[in-house]
């Protein structure tokens, strides 16, 4: 056995030590790993030189940075603004309600929304993500393969066409003419069975598109899309919508790559929130948004730290809202869609998602209802220049 000593700047927690041992023993079969206050000793068969082992340990220490933490980041800012900006945004028609749960956006609000999308897109470019474009609907088969109907029935919105025959079309046309009395359309015998539903998340289409791939190269992907969930704010607020917009960055490949990608993005998102001068944090998700067996699932999720949320303070509600999330799916999608990496192992995956309406709303809640009130460095970071109050 050969011995390589790698110095470390910090003492590692038990969870981090277990992770390093497991990963090193996978890469160097038979290796023994000992932890000291400021160093790690690796005894190995000598197939790799010292520099390679030190590089491997450094990379694993980086990946393990978040493993034992619930609070990954906290930017404790003091918001200058304390009112709900929505009434003002509606009065200037930057935000127009189309129907409870969905809105038309324009003017300053849309500029901020697009600038945020651009910033997250730039984050994706920095890691050479492959850009993708998805349909706004998922085939029923995609919902089925990931057991979505069973896990999230409360979020499902299915789409069905009018049945494909002349008589039904005529009956439908007569029943729902302009002068008929109706506010909703019954999903009855005139409608065909649903073959697809509105997409309730962005990233899943990426893994679906990789179905039955073998020898998959580690890669990042990115997509911006509309997302639909059967929920809405009781007060017509912008914080809980039926149709909202998300940019995701996905990372698919071997386990180490996926965990490293997650750590890279945790750090970029922390810088992003700091640049936006938001009172915000990144924390383990304890929001039990699963309908079935909610307690068990949130316990599992916390124990494995599979989901973190980007939480921004909403001063007038005196609570935080999730403006983004960081997810580690382990090999869930790799198994569901039979995706294999270069070594023949089932692929791992993860993603980050940023909700554009929520983040834009949180910025207005904290910085002010008029862009002219916002801190200049935040406007500069978003490429929005100097704003002068138009006195509206
Ligand atoms: P999730 O896939 O649940 O982690 O959602 C990703 C992001 O989408 C969240 O962090 C929010 O920013 C946003 N989001 C989720 N649900 C809604 C909603 N009903 N209305 C507006 N934004 C939402």
mmCIF file of C-alpha atoms and ligand atoms in Angstrom:
data_model
loop_
_atom_site.group_PDB
_atom_site.id
_atom_site.type_symbol
_atom_site.label_atom_id
_atom_site.label_comp_id
_atom_site.label_asym_id
_atom_site.label_seq_id
_atom_site.Cartn_x
_atom_site.Cartn_y
_atom_site.Cartn_z
ATOM 1 C CA UNK A 1 0.000 0.000 0.000
ATOM 2 C CA UNK A 2 1.142 3.535 -0.788
ATOM 3 C CA UNK A 3 0.220 6.527 1.370
ATOM 4 C CA UNK A 4 -0.739 10.018 0.187
ATOM 5 C CA UNK A 5 -1.351 12.879 2.608
ATOM 6 C CA UNK A 6 -3.606 15.734 1.584
ATOM 7 C CA UNK A 7 -3.845 18.836 3.748
ATOM 8 C CA UNK A 8 -7.296 20.329 4.334
ATOM 9 C CA UNK A 9 -8.129 23.816 5.551
ATOM 10 C CA UNK A 10 -11.009 22.686 7.739
ATOM 11 C CA UNK A 11 -12.040 19.787 9.965
ATOM 12 C CA UNK A 12 -14.746 17.739 8.283
ATOM 13 C CA UNK A 13 -18.028 16.719 9.906
ATOM 14 C CA UNK A 14 -18.959 13.013 10.140
ATOM 15 C CA UNK A 15 -21.334 13.229 7.207
ATOM 16 C CA UNK A 16 -18.630 14.768 5.027
ATOM 17 C CA UNK A 17 -16.092 12.136 6.144
ATOM 18 C CA UNK A 18 -18.462 9.292 5.291
ATOM 19 C CA UNK A 19 -19.076 10.799 1.858
ATOM 20 C CA UNK A 20 -15.355 11.204 1.135
ATOM 21 C CA UNK A 21 -14.577 7.666 2.280
ATOM 22 C CA UNK A 22 -17.342 6.182 0.161
ATOM 23 C CA UNK A 23 -16.349 8.169 -2.935
ATOM 24 C CA UNK A 24 -12.619 7.459 -2.566
ATOM 25 C CA UNK A 25 -13.255 3.752 -2.068
ATOM 26 C CA UNK A 26 -15.365 3.706 -5.248
ATOM 27 C CA UNK A 27 -12.575 5.352 -7.277
ATOM 28 C CA UNK A 28 -9.703 3.511 -5.533
ATOM 29 C CA UNK A 29 -10.965 0.029 -4.602
ATOM 30 C CA UNK A 30 -9.506 -1.208 -1.305
ATOM 31 C CA UNK A 31 -8.311 2.270 -0.229
ATOM 32 C CA UNK A 32 -8.212 3.160 3.485
ATOM 33 C CA UNK A 33 -8.966 6.726 4.512
ATOM 34 C CA UNK A 34 -7.955 8.379 7.807
ATOM 35 C CA UNK A 35 -9.017 11.843 8.903
ATOM 36 C CA UNK A 36 -6.872 14.178 11.001
ATOM 37 C CA UNK A 37 -7.529 17.748 12.148
ATOM 38 C CA UNK A 38 -5.981 19.368 9.083
ATOM 39 C CA UNK A 39 -5.133 16.439 6.798
ATOM 40 C CA UNK A 40 -6.525 13.332 5.145
ATOM 41 C CA UNK A 41 -4.386 10.206 4.710
ATOM 42 C CA UNK A 42 -5.246 7.891 1.855
ATOM 43 C CA UNK A 43 -3.668 4.421 1.716
ATOM 44 C CA UNK A 44 -4.082 2.995 -1.766
ATOM 45 C CA UNK A 45 -2.686 0.436 -4.208
ATOM 46 C CA UNK A 46 -0.515 3.055 -5.923
ATOM 47 C CA UNK A 47 -2.212 2.915 -9.323
ATOM 48 C CA UNK A 48 -2.550 6.705 -9.309
ATOM 49 C CA UNK A 49 0.202 9.173 -8.420
ATOM 50 C CA UNK A 50 0.163 11.579 -5.451
ATOM 51 C CA UNK A 51 -0.912 14.570 -7.529
ATOM 52 C CA UNK A 52 -3.940 12.689 -8.899
ATOM 53 C CA UNK A 53 -5.004 11.557 -5.402
ATOM 54 C CA UNK A 54 -4.568 15.065 -3.940
ATOM 55 C CA UNK A 55 -6.657 16.471 -6.830
ATOM 56 C CA UNK A 56 -9.351 13.868 -6.215
ATOM 57 C CA UNK A 57 -9.502 14.645 -2.473
ATOM 58 C CA UNK A 58 -9.645 18.406 -3.093
ATOM 59 C CA UNK A 59 -12.524 17.971 -5.518
ATOM 60 C CA UNK A 60 -14.417 15.769 -3.044
ATOM 61 C CA UNK A 61 -13.867 18.247 -0.184
ATOM 62 C CA UNK A 62 -15.350 20.948 -2.444
ATOM 63 C CA UNK A 63 -18.331 18.768 -3.349
ATOM 64 C CA UNK A 64 -18.901 17.939 0.330
ATOM 65 C CA UNK A 65 -19.089 21.616 1.378
ATOM 66 C CA UNK A 66 -22.877 21.660 1.756
ATOM 67 C CA UNK A 67 -23.445 18.078 2.825
ATOM 68 C CA UNK A 68 -23.896 18.649 6.546
ATOM 69 C CA UNK A 69 -25.644 22.003 6.387
ATOM 70 C CA UNK A 70 -29.250 23.117 6.420
ATOM 71 C CA UNK A 71 -28.531 26.825 6.006
ATOM 72 C CA UNK A 72 -26.198 27.227 3.031
ATOM 73 C CA UNK A 73 -26.346 30.990 2.639
ATOM 74 C CA UNK A 74 -27.850 34.000 4.378
ATOM 75 C CA UNK A 75 -27.748 37.591 3.168
ATOM 76 C CA UNK A 76 -29.241 39.531 6.067
ATOM 77 C CA UNK A 77 -30.218 42.802 4.413
ATOM 78 C CA UNK A 78 -32.721 45.311 5.804
ATOM 79 C CA UNK A 79 -35.378 45.963 3.154
ATOM 80 C CA UNK A 80 -36.126 49.665 2.664
ATOM 81 C CA UNK A 81 -39.691 49.094 1.546
ATOM 82 C CA UNK A 82 -42.526 47.542 3.548
ATOM 83 C CA UNK A 83 -45.728 47.842 1.490
ATOM 84 C CA UNK A 84 -47.241 45.432 -0.994
ATOM 85 C CA UNK A 85 -46.101 46.843 -4.380
ATOM 86 C CA UNK A 86 -48.815 45.023 -6.337
ATOM 87 C CA UNK A 87 -51.562 47.691 -6.117
ATOM 88 C CA UNK A 88 -49.102 50.263 -7.517
ATOM 89 C CA UNK A 89 -47.907 47.852 -10.237
ATOM 90 C CA UNK A 90 -51.538 47.223 -11.215
ATOM 91 C CA UNK A 91 -52.284 50.955 -11.221
ATOM 92 C CA UNK A 92 -49.406 51.560 -13.684
ATOM 93 C CA UNK A 93 -50.559 48.484 -15.644
ATOM 94 C CA UNK A 94 -47.111 46.886 -15.394
ATOM 95 C CA UNK A 95 -49.071 43.921 -14.043
ATOM 96 C CA UNK A 96 -52.518 43.123 -15.476
ATOM 97 C CA UNK A 97 -54.585 40.238 -14.179
ATOM 98 C CA UNK A 98 -55.939 38.138 -17.063
ATOM 99 C CA UNK A 99 -57.685 35.685 -14.745
ATOM 100 C CA UNK A 100 -57.066 34.709 -11.119
ATOM 101 C CA UNK A 101 -53.688 32.929 -11.258
ATOM 102 C CA UNK A 102 -52.293 34.426 -14.449
ATOM 103 C CA UNK A 103 -51.086 37.853 -15.481
ATOM 104 C CA UNK A 104 -49.896 39.952 -18.404
ATOM 105 C CA UNK A 105 -46.635 41.756 -17.618
ATOM 106 C CA UNK A 106 -45.167 44.840 -19.267
ATOM 107 C CA UNK A 107 -43.047 47.945 -18.615
ATOM 108 C CA UNK A 108 -40.571 48.007 -15.734
ATOM 109 C CA UNK A 109 -41.812 44.778 -14.141
ATOM 110 C CA UNK A 110 -41.196 42.892 -17.388
ATOM 111 C CA UNK A 111 -37.766 44.518 -17.788
ATOM 112 C CA UNK A 112 -36.736 43.211 -14.357
ATOM 113 C CA UNK A 113 -38.239 39.786 -15.115
ATOM 114 C CA UNK A 114 -36.242 39.551 -18.363
ATOM 115 C CA UNK A 115 -33.062 40.825 -16.728
ATOM 116 C CA UNK A 116 -33.302 38.094 -14.086
ATOM 117 C CA UNK A 117 -33.867 35.490 -16.766
ATOM 118 C CA UNK A 118 -30.790 36.869 -18.544
ATOM 119 C CA UNK A 119 -28.700 36.629 -15.368
ATOM 120 C CA UNK A 120 -29.663 32.989 -14.771
ATOM 121 C CA UNK A 121 -29.079 32.272 -18.467
ATOM 122 C CA UNK A 122 -25.588 33.808 -18.091
ATOM 123 C CA UNK A 123 -24.999 31.437 -15.155
ATOM 124 C CA UNK A 124 -25.906 28.560 -17.487
ATOM 125 C CA UNK A 125 -23.554 29.912 -20.168
ATOM 126 C CA UNK A 126 -20.698 30.052 -17.648
ATOM 127 C CA UNK A 127 -20.958 26.267 -17.218
ATOM 128 C CA UNK A 128 -21.431 25.692 -20.989
ATOM 129 C CA UNK A 129 -24.994 24.456 -20.580
ATOM 130 C CA UNK A 130 -26.726 23.110 -23.688
ATOM 131 C CA UNK A 131 -29.764 25.277 -24.359
ATOM 132 C CA UNK A 132 -33.059 23.449 -24.935
ATOM 133 C CA UNK A 133 -36.627 24.435 -25.792
ATOM 134 C CA UNK A 134 -39.526 22.269 -24.576
ATOM 135 C CA UNK A 135 -43.209 22.089 -25.446
ATOM 136 C CA UNK A 136 -45.453 23.495 -22.712
ATOM 137 C CA UNK A 137 -47.201 20.110 -22.429
ATOM 138 C CA UNK A 138 -46.113 16.664 -21.279
ATOM 139 C CA UNK A 139 -47.465 13.452 -22.813
ATOM 140 C CA UNK A 140 -49.374 11.316 -20.299
ATOM 141 C CA UNK A 141 -46.571 8.755 -20.589
ATOM 142 C CA UNK A 142 -44.095 11.210 -19.063
ATOM 143 C CA UNK A 143 -46.405 11.823 -16.074
ATOM 144 C CA UNK A 144 -46.787 8.041 -15.709
ATOM 145 C CA UNK A 145 -43.092 7.141 -15.890
ATOM 146 C CA UNK A 146 -42.333 9.384 -12.902
ATOM 147 C CA UNK A 147 -45.551 8.528 -11.027
ATOM 148 C CA UNK A 148 -46.555 12.201 -11.097
ATOM 149 C CA UNK A 149 -50.331 11.640 -10.930
ATOM 150 C CA UNK A 150 -49.890 9.573 -7.785
ATOM 151 C CA UNK A 151 -47.405 11.926 -6.113
ATOM 152 C CA UNK A 152 -48.793 15.332 -7.073
ATOM 153 C CA UNK A 153 -52.489 14.960 -8.030
ATOM 154 C CA UNK A 154 -53.236 18.428 -6.614
ATOM 155 C CA UNK A 155 -50.978 20.080 -9.231
ATOM 156 C CA UNK A 156 -52.205 18.297 -12.362
ATOM 157 C CA UNK A 157 -53.932 20.159 -15.221
ATOM 158 C CA UNK A 158 -54.776 17.934 -18.192
ATOM 159 C CA UNK A 159 -55.734 19.050 -21.714
ATOM 160 C CA UNK A 160 -58.283 17.372 -23.953
ATOM 161 C CA UNK A 161 -59.449 18.188 -27.488
ATOM 162 C CA UNK A 162 -63.057 18.113 -28.673
ATOM 163 C CA UNK A 163 -63.808 14.637 -30.049
ATOM 164 C CA UNK A 164 -62.775 14.121 -33.617
ATOM 165 C CA UNK A 165 -66.180 13.619 -35.328
ATOM 166 C CA UNK A 166 -68.543 15.959 -37.116
ATOM 167 C CA UNK A 167 -71.575 15.438 -34.834
ATOM 168 C CA UNK A 168 -69.635 16.131 -31.629
ATOM 169 C CA UNK A 169 -67.965 19.198 -33.112
ATOM 170 C CA UNK A 170 -71.346 20.549 -34.165
ATOM 171 C CA UNK A 171 -72.849 19.839 -30.735
ATOM 172 C CA UNK A 172 -69.865 21.522 -29.080
ATOM 173 C CA UNK A 173 -70.100 24.545 -31.378
ATOM 174 C CA UNK A 174 -73.839 24.900 -30.651
ATOM 175 C CA UNK A 175 -73.454 24.424 -26.887
ATOM 176 C CA UNK A 176 -70.649 26.948 -26.525
ATOM 177 C CA UNK A 177 -71.618 29.718 -28.967
ATOM 178 C CA UNK A 178 -71.028 33.354 -28.001
ATOM 179 C CA UNK A 179 -74.629 33.862 -26.893
ATOM 180 C CA UNK A 180 -74.866 30.690 -24.780
ATOM 181 C CA UNK A 181 -74.695 30.957 -20.982
ATOM 182 C CA UNK A 182 -71.443 29.419 -19.696
ATOM 183 C CA UNK A 183 -68.341 30.285 -17.709
ATOM 184 C CA UNK A 184 -66.664 26.896 -17.691
ATOM 185 C CA UNK A 185 -66.609 23.986 -20.139
ATOM 186 C CA UNK A 186 -67.621 20.555 -18.861
ATOM 187 C CA UNK A 187 -65.041 17.844 -19.593
ATOM 188 C CA UNK A 188 -67.837 15.480 -20.636
ATOM 189 C CA UNK A 189 -68.683 13.097 -23.497
ATOM 190 C CA UNK A 190 -67.870 15.773 -26.054
ATOM 191 C CA UNK A 191 -64.205 15.750 -25.037
ATOM 192 C CA UNK A 192 -61.654 13.105 -26.036
ATOM 193 C CA UNK A 193 -59.466 11.464 -23.358
ATOM 194 C CA UNK A 194 -56.447 13.590 -22.417
ATOM 195 C CA UNK A 195 -53.243 12.519 -24.128
ATOM 196 C CA UNK A 196 -51.204 15.295 -22.555
ATOM 197 C CA UNK A 197 -51.211 17.806 -19.705
ATOM 198 C CA UNK A 198 -49.762 21.262 -19.044
ATOM 199 C CA UNK A 199 -46.193 20.924 -17.821
ATOM 200 C CA UNK A 200 -45.953 21.327 -14.026
ATOM 201 C CA UNK A 201 -42.136 21.627 -14.032
ATOM 202 C CA UNK A 202 -39.410 22.477 -16.540
ATOM 203 C CA UNK A 203 -36.629 19.962 -16.035
ATOM 204 C CA UNK A 204 -38.398 16.644 -16.563
ATOM 205 C CA UNK A 205 -38.513 17.031 -20.355
ATOM 206 C CA UNK A 206 -34.715 17.045 -20.361
ATOM 207 C CA UNK A 207 -34.485 13.586 -18.758
ATOM 208 C CA UNK A 208 -37.383 12.307 -20.869
ATOM 209 C CA UNK A 209 -35.448 13.346 -23.972
ATOM 210 C CA UNK A 210 -32.469 11.281 -22.767
ATOM 211 C CA UNK A 211 -34.551 8.089 -22.427
ATOM 212 C CA UNK A 212 -32.616 4.895 -23.272
ATOM 213 C CA UNK A 213 -29.342 6.772 -23.712
ATOM 214 C CA UNK A 214 -26.188 4.869 -22.929
ATOM 215 C CA UNK A 215 -22.668 6.311 -22.628
ATOM 216 C CA UNK A 216 -24.107 9.678 -21.620
ATOM 217 C CA UNK A 217 -21.485 12.413 -21.244
ATOM 218 C CA UNK A 218 -21.716 14.585 -18.133
ATOM 219 C CA UNK A 219 -23.493 17.775 -19.170
ATOM 220 C CA UNK A 220 -25.428 20.842 -18.084
ATOM 221 C CA UNK A 221 -28.618 21.886 -19.898
ATOM 222 C CA UNK A 222 -30.824 24.940 -19.579
ATOM 223 C CA UNK A 223 -34.383 25.862 -20.536
ATOM 224 C CA UNK A 224 -36.815 28.693 -19.766
ATOM 225 C CA UNK A 225 -40.474 27.806 -19.926
ATOM 226 C CA UNK A 226 -43.977 28.410 -18.642
ATOM 227 C CA UNK A 227 -45.064 26.084 -15.864
ATOM 228 C CA UNK A 228 -48.629 25.287 -14.822
ATOM 229 C CA UNK A 229 -49.888 24.039 -11.474
ATOM 230 C CA UNK A 230 -53.401 23.831 -10.153
ATOM 231 C CA UNK A 231 -52.920 26.489 -7.489
ATOM 232 C CA UNK A 232 -53.403 30.226 -7.079
ATOM 233 C CA UNK A 233 -53.254 32.908 -4.437
ATOM 234 C CA UNK A 234 -56.517 33.500 -2.597
ATOM 235 C CA UNK A 235 -55.869 37.264 -2.864
ATOM 236 C CA UNK A 236 -54.932 37.523 -6.544
ATOM 237 C CA UNK A 237 -51.287 37.944 -5.503
ATOM 238 C CA UNK A 238 -48.255 37.468 -7.734
ATOM 239 C CA UNK A 239 -46.669 35.036 -5.290
ATOM 240 C CA UNK A 240 -48.812 31.978 -6.099
ATOM 241 C CA UNK A 241 -49.793 31.600 -9.739
ATOM 242 C CA UNK A 242 -51.422 28.929 -11.886
ATOM 243 C CA UNK A 243 -49.148 29.803 -14.822
ATOM 244 C CA UNK A 244 -45.649 31.012 -14.014
ATOM 245 C CA UNK A 245 -42.199 31.172 -15.603
ATOM 246 C CA UNK A 246 -39.087 29.294 -14.594
ATOM 247 C CA UNK A 247 -35.528 29.021 -15.874
ATOM 248 C CA UNK A 248 -33.939 25.732 -14.965
ATOM 249 C CA UNK A 249 -30.349 24.561 -15.216
ATOM 250 C CA UNK A 250 -30.157 20.755 -15.231
ATOM 251 C CA UNK A 251 -27.037 18.614 -14.729
ATOM 252 C CA UNK A 252 -27.000 14.945 -15.685
ATOM 253 C CA UNK A 253 -24.183 12.417 -15.481
ATOM 254 C CA UNK A 254 -22.211 10.527 -12.858
ATOM 255 C CA UNK A 255 -22.849 11.106 -9.165
ATOM 256 C CA UNK A 256 -19.685 13.126 -8.528
ATOM 257 C CA UNK A 257 -20.324 15.410 -11.471
ATOM 258 C CA UNK A 258 -23.901 16.032 -10.360
ATOM 259 C CA UNK A 259 -22.927 16.815 -6.771
ATOM 260 C CA UNK A 260 -20.107 19.063 -7.946
ATOM 261 C CA UNK A 261 -22.453 20.862 -10.360
ATOM 262 C CA UNK A 262 -24.896 21.411 -7.517
ATOM 263 C CA UNK A 263 -22.136 22.947 -5.375
ATOM 264 C CA UNK A 264 -20.989 25.185 -8.243
ATOM 265 C CA UNK A 265 -24.543 26.465 -8.709
ATOM 266 C CA UNK A 266 -25.163 26.910 -4.975
ATOM 267 C CA UNK A 267 -22.192 29.286 -4.962
ATOM 268 C CA UNK A 268 -23.263 31.159 -8.113
ATOM 269 C CA UNK A 269 -26.817 31.528 -6.788
ATOM 270 C CA UNK A 270 -25.462 32.880 -3.485
ATOM 271 C CA UNK A 271 -23.508 35.544 -5.388
ATOM 272 C CA UNK A 272 -26.625 36.269 -7.471
ATOM 273 C CA UNK A 273 -28.790 36.861 -4.364
ATOM 274 C CA UNK A 274 -26.068 39.028 -2.817
ATOM 275 C CA UNK A 275 -25.802 41.141 -5.998
ATOM 276 C CA UNK A 276 -29.564 41.645 -5.892
ATOM 277 C CA UNK A 277 -29.127 42.922 -2.294
ATOM 278 C CA UNK A 278 -32.008 40.720 -1.224
ATOM 279 C CA UNK A 279 -32.756 39.746 2.330
ATOM 280 C CA UNK A 280 -32.586 36.075 1.406
ATOM 281 C CA UNK A 281 -31.236 32.662 2.325
ATOM 282 C CA UNK A 282 -30.706 29.201 0.881
ATOM 283 C CA UNK A 283 -32.035 26.570 3.216
ATOM 284 C CA UNK A 284 -33.146 22.934 3.284
ATOM 285 C CA UNK A 285 -36.731 22.794 2.044
ATOM 286 C CA UNK A 286 -39.185 21.849 4.751
ATOM 287 C CA UNK A 287 -42.215 22.907 2.803
ATOM 288 C CA UNK A 288 -44.183 19.648 2.574
ATOM 289 C CA UNK A 289 -45.571 20.231 -0.881
ATOM 290 C CA UNK A 290 -46.298 16.548 -1.478
ATOM 291 C CA UNK A 291 -49.915 15.614 -1.053
ATOM 292 C CA UNK A 292 -49.483 11.983 -0.073
ATOM 293 C CA UNK A 293 -47.678 11.052 3.048
ATOM 294 C CA UNK A 294 -46.430 14.613 3.419
ATOM 295 C CA UNK A 295 -44.639 14.145 6.707
ATOM 296 C CA UNK A 296 -42.672 11.093 5.600
ATOM 297 C CA UNK A 297 -41.633 12.707 2.370
ATOM 298 C CA UNK A 298 -40.462 15.897 3.961
ATOM 299 C CA UNK A 299 -38.515 13.921 6.579
ATOM 300 C CA UNK A 300 -36.843 11.912 3.814
ATOM 301 C CA UNK A 301 -36.152 15.034 1.818
ATOM 302 C CA UNK A 302 -34.542 16.774 4.790
ATOM 303 C CA UNK A 303 -32.508 13.793 5.913
ATOM 304 C CA UNK A 304 -30.977 13.489 2.471
ATOM 305 C CA UNK A 305 -30.901 17.218 1.782
ATOM 306 C CA UNK A 306 -32.361 16.599 -1.640
ATOM 307 C CA UNK A 307 -34.007 19.991 -1.938
ATOM 308 C CA UNK A 308 -32.869 23.445 -0.922
ATOM 309 C CA UNK A 309 -34.896 26.581 -1.466
ATOM 310 C CA UNK A 310 -33.879 30.161 -2.233
ATOM 311 C CA UNK A 311 -36.039 32.069 0.223
ATOM 312 C CA UNK A 312 -36.619 35.820 -0.034
ATOM 313 C CA UNK A 313 -38.215 37.929 2.681
ATOM 314 C CA UNK A 314 -41.563 39.532 1.864
ATOM 315 C CA UNK A 315 -41.665 42.381 4.411
ATOM 316 C CA UNK A 316 -45.397 43.197 4.230
ATOM 317 C CA UNK A 317 -46.342 39.527 4.757
ATOM 318 C CA UNK A 318 -43.614 39.064 7.371
ATOM 319 C CA UNK A 319 -42.638 35.745 5.825
ATOM 320 C CA UNK A 320 -40.311 34.197 3.252
ATOM 321 C CA UNK A 321 -41.295 32.912 -0.178
ATOM 322 C CA UNK A 322 -39.360 30.419 -2.303
ATOM 323 C CA UNK A 323 -37.984 32.229 -5.336
ATOM 324 C CA UNK A 324 -35.964 29.249 -6.493
ATOM 325 C CA UNK A 325 -34.892 25.730 -5.659
ATOM 326 C CA UNK A 326 -31.833 23.483 -5.868
ATOM 327 C CA UNK A 327 -32.656 19.808 -6.311
ATOM 328 C CA UNK A 328 -30.674 16.582 -6.202
ATOM 329 C CA UNK A 329 -32.714 13.689 -7.649
ATOM 330 C CA UNK A 330 -30.073 10.987 -7.090
ATOM 331 C CA UNK A 331 -30.689 8.321 -9.796
ATOM 332 C CA UNK A 332 -34.500 8.750 -9.823
ATOM 333 C CA UNK A 333 -34.735 10.013 -13.427
ATOM 334 C CA UNK A 334 -31.840 7.824 -14.583
ATOM 335 C CA UNK A 335 -33.863 4.799 -13.459
ATOM 336 C CA UNK A 336 -37.223 6.099 -14.706
ATOM 337 C CA UNK A 337 -35.830 6.733 -18.196
ATOM 338 C CA UNK A 338 -33.050 4.147 -18.395
ATOM 339 C CA UNK A 339 -30.171 6.595 -18.791
ATOM 340 C CA UNK A 340 -26.626 5.267 -18.407
ATOM 341 C CA UNK A 341 -23.334 7.110 -18.049
ATOM 342 C CA UNK A 342 -20.050 6.320 -19.798
ATOM 343 C CA UNK A 343 -19.247 3.678 -17.172
ATOM 344 C CA UNK A 344 -22.617 1.952 -17.622
ATOM 345 C CA UNK A 345 -23.901 3.190 -14.238
ATOM 346 C CA UNK A 346 -27.409 4.667 -13.924
ATOM 347 C CA UNK A 347 -27.214 8.427 -14.438
ATOM 348 C CA UNK A 348 -27.699 10.854 -11.560
ATOM 349 C CA UNK A 349 -29.301 14.247 -12.025
ATOM 350 C CA UNK A 350 -30.078 17.532 -10.359
ATOM 351 C CA UNK A 351 -31.403 20.942 -11.277
ATOM 352 C CA UNK A 352 -31.817 24.494 -10.101
ATOM 353 C CA UNK A 353 -34.925 26.499 -10.945
ATOM 354 C CA UNK A 354 -35.611 30.216 -10.525
ATOM 355 C CA UNK A 355 -39.207 31.461 -10.540
ATOM 356 C CA UNK A 356 -39.268 34.751 -12.490
ATOM 357 C CA UNK A 357 -42.552 36.225 -11.217
ATOM 358 C CA UNK A 358 -41.770 35.394 -7.593
ATOM 359 C CA UNK A 359 -38.238 36.746 -7.695
ATOM 360 C CA UNK A 360 -39.309 39.919 -9.522
ATOM 361 C CA UNK A 361 -42.125 40.395 -7.006
ATOM 362 C CA UNK A 362 -39.726 39.858 -4.061
ATOM 363 C CA UNK A 363 -37.378 42.508 -5.491
ATOM 364 C CA UNK A 364 -40.236 45.023 -5.741
ATOM 365 C CA UNK A 365 -41.382 44.095 -2.210
ATOM 366 C CA UNK A 366 -37.929 44.774 -0.752
ATOM 367 C CA UNK A 367 -36.553 47.597 -2.947
ATOM 368 C CA UNK A 368 -39.704 49.604 -3.741
ATOM 369 C CA UNK A 369 -42.672 49.800 -6.083
ATOM 370 C CA UNK A 370 -40.832 52.230 -8.442
ATOM 371 C CA UNK A 371 -37.518 51.307 -10.048
ATOM 372 C CA UNK A 372 -36.265 54.831 -9.223
ATOM 373 C CA UNK A 373 -36.315 53.807 -5.525
ATOM 374 C CA UNK A 374 -34.071 50.768 -6.065
ATOM 375 C CA UNK A 375 -30.396 50.724 -5.034
ATOM 376 C CA UNK A 376 -28.323 51.791 -8.061
ATOM 377 C CA UNK A 377 -25.932 48.772 -7.809
ATOM 378 C CA UNK A 378 -28.943 46.432 -8.171
ATOM 379 C CA UNK A 379 -30.164 48.308 -11.274
ATOM 380 C CA UNK A 380 -26.610 48.202 -12.652
ATOM 381 C CA UNK A 381 -26.283 44.466 -11.965
ATOM 382 C CA UNK A 382 -29.507 43.907 -13.900
ATOM 383 C CA UNK A 383 -28.360 46.201 -16.718
ATOM 384 C CA UNK A 384 -31.303 48.568 -16.111
ATOM 385 C CA UNK A 385 -29.331 51.835 -15.941
ATOM 386 C CA UNK A 386 -30.448 54.894 -13.983
ATOM 387 C CA UNK A 387 -34.176 55.342 -13.325
ATOM 388 C CA UNK A 388 -35.760 58.733 -12.741
ATOM 389 C CA UNK A 389 -39.109 58.978 -11.010
ATOM 390 C CA UNK A 390 -41.741 59.936 -13.615
ATOM 391 C CA UNK A 391 -43.981 61.233 -10.817
ATOM 392 C CA UNK A 392 -46.860 58.860 -11.513
HETATM 393 P P1 LIG B 1 -40.313 23.927 -7.524
HETATM 394 O O1 LIG B 1 -40.143 23.080 -8.750
HETATM 395 O O2 LIG B 1 -41.562 23.638 -6.761
HETATM 396 O O3 LIG B 1 -39.090 23.962 -6.670
HETATM 397 O O4 LIG B 1 -40.524 25.402 -8.099
HETATM 398 C C1 LIG B 1 -39.490 26.146 -8.704
HETATM 399 C C2 LIG B 1 -39.741 27.615 -8.460
HETATM 400 O O5 LIG B 1 -40.930 28.006 -9.161
HETATM 401 C C3 LIG B 1 -40.042 27.989 -7.023
HETATM 402 O O6 LIG B 1 -38.867 28.160 -6.286
HETATM 403 C C4 LIG B 1 -40.796 29.297 -7.200
HETATM 404 O O7 LIG B 1 -39.922 30.361 -7.399
HETATM 405 C C5 LIG B 1 -41.576 29.050 -8.469
HETATM 406 N N1 LIG B 1 -42.970 28.660 -8.169
HETATM 407 C C6 LIG B 1 -43.407 27.470 -7.718
HETATM 408 N N2 LIG B 1 -44.752 27.478 -7.584
HETATM 409 C C7 LIG B 1 -45.161 28.709 -7.961
HETATM 410 C C8 LIG B 1 -46.431 29.336 -8.069
HETATM 411 N N3 LIG B 1 -47.572 28.692 -7.803
HETATM 412 N N4 LIG B 1 -46.483 30.637 -8.473
HETATM 413 C C9 LIG B 1 -45.357 31.302 -8.799
HETATM 414 N N5 LIG B 1 -44.136 30.750 -8.742
HETATM 415 C C10 LIG B 1 -44.015 29.474 -8.329
#
